Amino acid sequence: MFKTILIHTLAAALLLPILSTEASARKYGGFKTGYTFTLRVKKVSSVEATGIPGSGTTKKVEIPDGLPKFRKGQKVRFKIGRRGKLVFKGAKIPFREDAGYSNLYRRAEPMSVAATDDGQVIKTKKNKAEAVFLNFTRLSGGPGKTVTYSLSYTLR
């Protein structure tokens, strides 16, 4: 009987920290899971480039389907999700590293460079978000006919 109680007590002692809310409040680059902040879109750039980089052509285009669509002046709400993901309307970008004054986020298609999403959250010394830079890149076509779509947002 004593042995059974001891085993249950030890199991509870080991599992309690894992299941508690303290465990879910883990920090990623100084931001706790669940931290939310809202910033305003200051700049939007959507560009299509064709041909070889440096010698092809570029032009402004509408934001491609499947990418987050925000307009200048719009407020965007961000949340730090599970495992530190930067979550906002239209995207979830995994946390990569704490770079000191900013947190870096990156999502890439497995085994491909055809689609990447990058984010950088500039933070204050007190770990409050003050700016976000987002870049979404999509490649299509083949050798010599490569088309690169690049969508960038600056939020403050």
PDB file of C-alpha atoms in Angstrom:
ATOM      1  CA  MET A   1       0.000   0.000   0.000  1.00  0.00           C
ATOM      2  CA  PHE A   2       2.761   2.417   0.978  1.00  0.00           C
ATOM      3  CA  LYS A   3       4.637   1.592  -2.231  1.00  0.00           C
ATOM      4  CA  THR A   4       1.566   2.405  -4.377  1.00  0.00           C
ATOM      5  CA  ILE A   5       1.041   5.758  -2.647  1.00  0.00           C
ATOM      6  CA  LEU A   6       4.715   6.603  -3.084  1.00  0.00           C
ATOM      7  CA  ILE A   7       4.602   5.774  -6.812  1.00  0.00           C
ATOM      8  CA  HIS A   8       1.467   7.909  -7.331  1.00  0.00           C
ATOM      9  CA  THR A   9       2.964  10.805  -5.386  1.00  0.00           C
ATOM     10  CA  LEU A  10       6.174  10.699  -7.433  1.00  0.00           C
ATOM     11  CA  ALA A  11       4.209  10.497 -10.697  1.00  0.00           C
ATOM     12  CA  ALA A  12       2.097  13.499  -9.691  1.00  0.00           C
ATOM     13  CA  ALA A  13       5.199  15.453  -8.685  1.00  0.00           C
ATOM     14  CA  LEU A  14       6.767  14.778 -12.082  1.00  0.00           C
ATOM     15  CA  LEU A  15       3.654  15.474 -14.165  1.00  0.00           C
ATOM     16  CA  LEU A  16       2.318  18.524 -12.336  1.00  0.00           C
ATOM     17  CA  PRO A  17       4.923  20.993 -13.674  1.00  0.00           C
ATOM     18  CA  ILE A  18       4.367  19.731 -17.218  1.00  0.00           C
ATOM     19  CA  LEU A  19       0.600  20.130 -17.012  1.00  0.00           C
ATOM     20  CA  SER A  20       0.539  23.413 -15.117  1.00  0.00           C
ATOM     21  CA  THR A  21      -0.047  26.814 -16.706  1.00  0.00           C
ATOM     22  CA  GLU A  22       3.505  27.770 -15.815  1.00  0.00           C
ATOM     23  CA  ALA A  23       4.795  25.256 -18.332  1.00  0.00           C
ATOM     24  CA  SER A  24       2.588  26.727 -21.075  1.00  0.00           C
ATOM     25  CA  ALA A  25       3.941  30.218 -20.349  1.00  0.00           C
ATOM     26  CA  ARG A  26       7.364  29.384 -21.758  1.00  0.00           C
ATOM     27  CA  LYS A  27       9.255  32.329 -23.206  1.00  0.00           C
ATOM     28  CA  TYR A  28      10.523  32.570 -26.773  1.00  0.00           C
ATOM     29  CA  GLY A  29      12.944  35.424 -27.263  1.00  0.00           C
ATOM     30  CA  GLY A  30      11.512  37.159 -24.214  1.00  0.00           C
ATOM     31  CA  PHE A  31       7.864  36.766 -25.327  1.00  0.00           C
ATOM     32  CA  LYS A  32       5.571  34.461 -23.362  1.00  0.00           C
ATOM     33  CA  THR A  33       3.258  32.105 -25.200  1.00  0.00           C
ATOM     34  CA  GLY A  34      -0.053  33.953 -25.531  1.00  0.00           C
ATOM     35  CA  TYR A  35       1.506  37.450 -25.656  1.00  0.00           C
ATOM     36  CA  THR A  36      -0.494  39.654 -28.056  1.00  0.00           C
ATOM     37  CA  PHE A  37       0.241  43.010 -29.640  1.00  0.00           C
ATOM     38  CA  THR A  38      -1.260  45.170 -32.378  1.00  0.00           C
ATOM     39  CA  LEU A  39       0.683  47.266 -34.885  1.00  0.00           C
ATOM     40  CA  ARG A  40      -0.282  49.407 -37.883  1.00  0.00           C
ATOM     41  CA  VAL A  41       0.853  48.696 -41.463  1.00  0.00           C
ATOM     42  CA  LYS A  42       3.200  51.488 -42.561  1.00  0.00           C
ATOM     43  CA  LYS A  43       4.511  50.087 -45.850  1.00  0.00           C
ATOM     44  CA  VAL A  44       3.384  47.444 -48.359  1.00  0.00           C
ATOM     45  CA  SER A  45       5.460  46.222 -51.308  1.00  0.00           C
ATOM     46  CA  SER A  46       4.344  43.512 -53.746  1.00  0.00           C
ATOM     47  CA  VAL A  47       6.793  42.869 -56.590  1.00  0.00           C
ATOM     48  CA  GLU A  48       7.142  40.300 -59.360  1.00  0.00           C
ATOM     49  CA  ALA A  49      10.601  39.637 -60.792  1.00  0.00           C
ATOM     50  CA  THR A  50      11.197  37.556 -63.910  1.00  0.00           C
ATOM     51  CA  GLY A  51      14.373  36.152 -65.385  1.00  0.00           C
ATOM     52  CA  ILE A  52      17.823  35.915 -63.868  1.00  0.00           C
ATOM     53  CA  PRO A  53      18.279  37.985 -60.678  1.00  0.00           C
ATOM     54  CA  GLY A  54      20.044  41.245 -61.490  1.00  0.00           C
ATOM     55  CA  SER A  55      19.283  41.131 -65.209  1.00  0.00           C
ATOM     56  CA  GLY A  56      15.546  40.377 -65.301  1.00  0.00           C
ATOM     57  CA  THR A  57      12.582  42.696 -65.017  1.00  0.00           C
ATOM     58  CA  THR A  58      10.598  43.757 -61.969  1.00  0.00           C
ATOM     59  CA  LYS A  59       7.165  45.294 -61.647  1.00  0.00           C
ATOM     60  CA  LYS A  60       4.656  46.073 -58.922  1.00  0.00           C
ATOM     61  CA  VAL A  61       1.782  43.586 -58.813  1.00  0.00           C
ATOM     62  CA  GLU A  62      -1.339  42.806 -56.813  1.00  0.00           C
ATOM     63  CA  ILE A  63      -0.762  40.616 -53.767  1.00  0.00           C
ATOM     64  CA  PRO A  64      -0.822  36.970 -54.941  1.00  0.00           C
ATOM     65  CA  ASP A  65      -3.563  34.655 -53.681  1.00  0.00           C
ATOM     66  CA  GLY A  66      -2.666  32.617 -50.633  1.00  0.00           C
ATOM     67  CA  LEU A  67      -0.641  35.393 -48.984  1.00  0.00           C
ATOM     68  CA  PRO A  68      -1.785  37.726 -46.190  1.00  0.00           C
ATOM     69  CA  LYS A  69      -3.426  40.848 -47.630  1.00  0.00           C
ATOM     70  CA  PHE A  70      -3.091  43.999 -45.532  1.00  0.00           C
ATOM     71  CA  ARG A  71      -3.435  47.614 -46.624  1.00  0.00           C
ATOM     72  CA  LYS A  72      -1.446  50.628 -45.496  1.00  0.00           C
ATOM     73  CA  GLY A  73      -2.915  52.009 -42.268  1.00  0.00           C
ATOM     74  CA  GLN A  74      -4.580  48.729 -41.282  1.00  0.00           C
ATOM     75  CA  LYS A  75      -4.107  47.420 -37.735  1.00  0.00           C
ATOM     76  CA  VAL A  76      -2.834  43.849 -37.466  1.00  0.00           C
ATOM     77  CA  ARG A  77      -3.039  41.800 -34.283  1.00  0.00           C
ATOM     78  CA  PHE A  78      -0.184  39.397 -33.570  1.00  0.00           C
ATOM     79  CA  LYS A  79      -0.005  36.584 -31.039  1.00  0.00           C
ATOM     80  CA  ILE A  80       2.857  34.420 -29.846  1.00  0.00           C
ATOM     81  CA  GLY A  81       1.478  30.915 -30.270  1.00  0.00           C
ATOM     82  CA  ARG A  82       2.601  27.414 -29.380  1.00  0.00           C
ATOM     83  CA  ARG A  83       6.347  26.901 -29.623  1.00  0.00           C
ATOM     84  CA  GLY A  84       6.803  30.651 -30.124  1.00  0.00           C
ATOM     85  CA  LYS A  85       5.082  30.892 -33.519  1.00  0.00           C
ATOM     86  CA  LEU A  86       4.241  34.385 -34.741  1.00  0.00           C
ATOM     87  CA  VAL A  87       0.512  34.085 -35.475  1.00  0.00           C
ATOM     88  CA  PHE A  88      -1.579  36.638 -37.362  1.00  0.00           C
ATOM     89  CA  LYS A  89      -4.403  36.721 -39.909  1.00  0.00           C
ATOM     90  CA  GLY A  90      -3.336  34.582 -42.846  1.00  0.00           C
ATOM     91  CA  ALA A  91      -0.080  33.108 -41.505  1.00  0.00           C
ATOM     92  CA  LYS A  92       1.810  31.312 -38.740  1.00  0.00           C
ATOM     93  CA  ILE A  93       5.588  31.679 -38.851  1.00  0.00           C
ATOM     94  CA  PRO A  94       7.748  29.488 -36.576  1.00  0.00           C
ATOM     95  CA  PHE A  95      10.151  31.085 -34.082  1.00  0.00           C
ATOM     96  CA  ARG A  96      13.803  30.658 -35.097  1.00  0.00           C
ATOM     97  CA  GLU A  97      15.963  32.665 -32.706  1.00  0.00           C
ATOM     98  CA  ASP A  98      16.348  35.547 -30.316  1.00  0.00           C
ATOM     99  CA  ALA A  99      18.736  37.992 -31.989  1.00  0.00           C
ATOM    100  CA  GLY A 100      18.936  40.310 -28.987  1.00  0.00           C
ATOM    101  CA  TYR A 101      17.039  43.407 -30.093  1.00  0.00           C
ATOM    102  CA  SER A 102      14.676  41.320 -32.234  1.00  0.00           C
ATOM    103  CA  ASN A 103      13.145  37.882 -32.639  1.00  0.00           C
ATOM    104  CA  LEU A 104      13.511  36.079 -35.961  1.00  0.00           C
ATOM    105  CA  TYR A 105      10.848  33.850 -37.512  1.00  0.00           C
ATOM    106  CA  ARG A 106      11.019  31.663 -40.642  1.00  0.00           C
ATOM    107  CA  ARG A 107       8.844  29.179 -42.466  1.00  0.00           C
ATOM    108  CA  ALA A 108      10.099  27.361 -45.543  1.00  0.00           C
ATOM    109  CA  GLU A 109       8.617  24.562 -47.605  1.00  0.00           C
ATOM    110  CA  PRO A 110      10.387  21.298 -46.746  1.00  0.00           C
ATOM    111  CA  MET A 111      13.124  20.442 -49.257  1.00  0.00           C
ATOM    112  CA  SER A 112      12.353  23.547 -51.331  1.00  0.00           C
ATOM    113  CA  VAL A 113      13.111  27.234 -51.679  1.00  0.00           C
ATOM    114  CA  ALA A 114       9.875  27.828 -53.629  1.00  0.00           C
ATOM    115  CA  ALA A 115       8.076  29.346 -50.643  1.00  0.00           C
ATOM    116  CA  THR A 116       9.497  31.154 -47.630  1.00  0.00           C
ATOM    117  CA  ASP A 117       7.906  33.373 -44.992  1.00  0.00           C
ATOM    118  CA  ASP A 118      10.183  35.509 -42.842  1.00  0.00           C
ATOM    119  CA  GLY A 119       9.386  37.744 -39.908  1.00  0.00           C
ATOM    120  CA  GLN A 120      11.356  39.965 -37.589  1.00  0.00           C
ATOM    121  CA  VAL A 121       9.863  41.493 -34.447  1.00  0.00           C
ATOM    122  CA  ILE A 122      11.817  44.445 -33.082  1.00  0.00           C
ATOM    123  CA  LYS A 123      11.443  44.623 -29.315  1.00  0.00           C
ATOM    124  CA  THR A 124      12.178  47.055 -26.508  1.00  0.00           C
ATOM    125  CA  LYS A 125      14.492  46.326 -23.591  1.00  0.00           C
ATOM    126  CA  LYS A 126      11.371  45.331 -21.638  1.00  0.00           C
ATOM    127  CA  ASN A 127      10.429  42.738 -24.307  1.00  0.00           C
ATOM    128  CA  LYS A 128       7.534  44.676 -25.823  1.00  0.00           C
ATOM    129  CA  ALA A 129       7.049  44.515 -29.590  1.00  0.00           C
ATOM    130  CA  GLU A 130       7.508  47.874 -31.319  1.00  0.00           C
ATOM    131  CA  ALA A 131       7.862  46.942 -35.011  1.00  0.00           C
ATOM    132  CA  VAL A 132       7.404  43.975 -37.335  1.00  0.00           C
ATOM    133  CA  PHE A 133       8.932  43.282 -40.728  1.00  0.00           C
ATOM    134  CA  LEU A 134       7.354  40.508 -42.806  1.00  0.00           C
ATOM    135  CA  ASN A 135       8.520  39.085 -46.129  1.00  0.00           C
ATOM    136  CA  PHE A 136       6.796  36.390 -48.183  1.00  0.00           C
ATOM    137  CA  THR A 137       8.572  34.933 -51.226  1.00  0.00           C
ATOM    138  CA  ARG A 138       7.127  32.560 -53.821  1.00  0.00           C
ATOM    139  CA  LEU A 139       8.969  31.108 -56.820  1.00  0.00           C
ATOM    140  CA  SER A 140       7.398  29.610 -59.922  1.00  0.00           C
ATOM    141  CA  GLY A 141       8.455  28.620 -63.418  1.00  0.00           C
ATOM    142  CA  GLY A 142      11.606  26.783 -64.365  1.00  0.00           C
ATOM    143  CA  PRO A 143      15.202  27.415 -65.440  1.00  0.00           C
ATOM    144  CA  GLY A 144      15.424  30.661 -67.402  1.00  0.00           C
ATOM    145  CA  LYS A 145      11.725  31.378 -66.805  1.00  0.00           C
ATOM    146  CA  THR A 146      11.780  31.879 -63.057  1.00  0.00           C
ATOM    147  CA  VAL A 147       9.168  34.218 -61.609  1.00  0.00           C
ATOM    148  CA  THR A 148       9.714  35.476 -58.059  1.00  0.00           C
ATOM    149  CA  TYR A 149       6.909  37.110 -56.095  1.00  0.00           C
ATOM    150  CA  SER A 150       8.033  39.120 -53.094  1.00  0.00           C
ATOM    151  CA  LEU A 151       5.580  40.639 -50.629  1.00  0.00           C
ATOM    152  CA  SER A 152       6.887  42.815 -47.795  1.00  0.00           C
ATOM    153  CA  TYR A 153       5.171  44.592 -44.910  1.00  0.00           C
ATOM    154  CA  THR A 154       6.521  47.078 -42.386  1.00  0.00           C
ATOM    155  CA  LEU A 155       4.400  47.577 -39.261  1.00  0.00           C
ATOM    156  CA  ARG A 156       4.909  49.926 -36.315  1.00  0.00           C
TER     157      ARG A 156
END
